[in-house]
Amino acid sequence: MRLGFAGTPEFAAVALRALLAAGHQVELVLTQPDRAAGRGLAVRPSAVKELAQAAGLRLLQPATLRDAVVQEEIRASRLEALIVAAYGLILPQAVLDLPRWGCINIHASLLPRWRGAAPIQRAILAGDRETGISIMQMDAGLDSGPVLLAAGQAIRDDDTAASLHDRLATQGAELVVKVLERLPLPGWPQPQSGVTHAAKIGKAEAMLDWRLAAELLARQVRAFNPQPGASCVLNGKALKVWTARPVVGSGSPGLIIGAAHDGLLIACGEGALCVEEVQQAGGRRLAVAQFLNGTAVPVGSRCAVATG
């Protein structure tokens, strides 16, 4: 098919690779403008841009799709469908109406649960046992259009946002190729019940509140790995927590009740969190055994407890 593609991060790049491998003619690729990223805040191209350039595809990086010139570029491409995956820009109705089969979105949840920007992280945070991929016919709403094809994906006890992301990206790429093989497909309207919204993750959410149950904090650690990384303040210094699990234990929230090579044991509002991998500001990720070799963390010291 004669396709357009709109996407930005690696999740989208996986789908674009699959479309190219399936023999589709990708006439136009849309991705967000280059932005500063990483510790040095260097301006970097998106994963989709790198792939599009390597494949010699026509590329646009508009700041908005409401621009008449951009809309004319899309119209002139005579697309049969525009595939959208984690693009990050709103598609106005004028763009939704351009392709023959409309705009088709790859969304990382079983809609209508977790509409919005951060469905993978929100599913882990909520303790969901299953998520999945929905291939959706886009309309003017937020992830509210009819679903063309969907498939579930189990959430494992040790899944991080990174590991779940990778499985969902592969699944989404496979499903969108199947959808294109079967067009036109009748979509089924999303039910009005069961709608939840996956708001974008804010940095303030990453701070661990030791007054919460250890199970909730362990989910937070997994959901925010790799971005933005769960964090706490230990002995007055910021510390990112990359790997942790809930265990039996008790004490005042934030109290260090154990410090051994297999983990730091920190009391929570309910139970305790065994922290196994950490990172100090400006440092690298370390197993707790390595961290304790260079940093004294005596039992009885504590992590700061959030206020408010």
mmCIF file with all atom_site columns, C-alpha atoms in Angstrom, residues 45 126 217 228:
data_model
loop_
_atom_site.group_PDB
_atom_site.id
_atom_site.type_symbol
_atom_site.label_atom_id
_atom_site.label_alt_id
_atom_site.label_comp_id
_atom_site.label_asym_id
_atom_site.label_entity_id
_atom_site.label_seq_id
_atom_site.pdbx_PDB_ins_code
_atom_site.Cartn_x
_atom_site.Cartn_y
_atom_site.Cartn_z
_atom_site.occupancy
_atom_site.B_iso_or_equiv
_atom_site.pdbx_formal_charge
_atom_site.auth_seq_id
_atom_site.auth_comp_id
_atom_site.auth_asym_id
_atom_site.auth_atom_id
_atom_site.pdbx_PDB_model_num
ATOM 1 C CA . PRO A 1 45  ? 17.168 13.060 16.010 1.00 0.00 ? 45  PRO A CA 1
ATOM 2 C CA . ALA A 1 126 ? -2.008 0.260  38.585 1.00 0.00 ? 126 ALA A CA 1
ATOM 3 C CA . LEU A 1 217 ? 6.641  1.536  45.549 1.00 0.00 ? 217 LEU A CA 1
ATOM 4 C CA . PRO A 1 228 ? 12.231 9.264  34.549 1.00 0.00 ? 228 PRO A CA 1
#
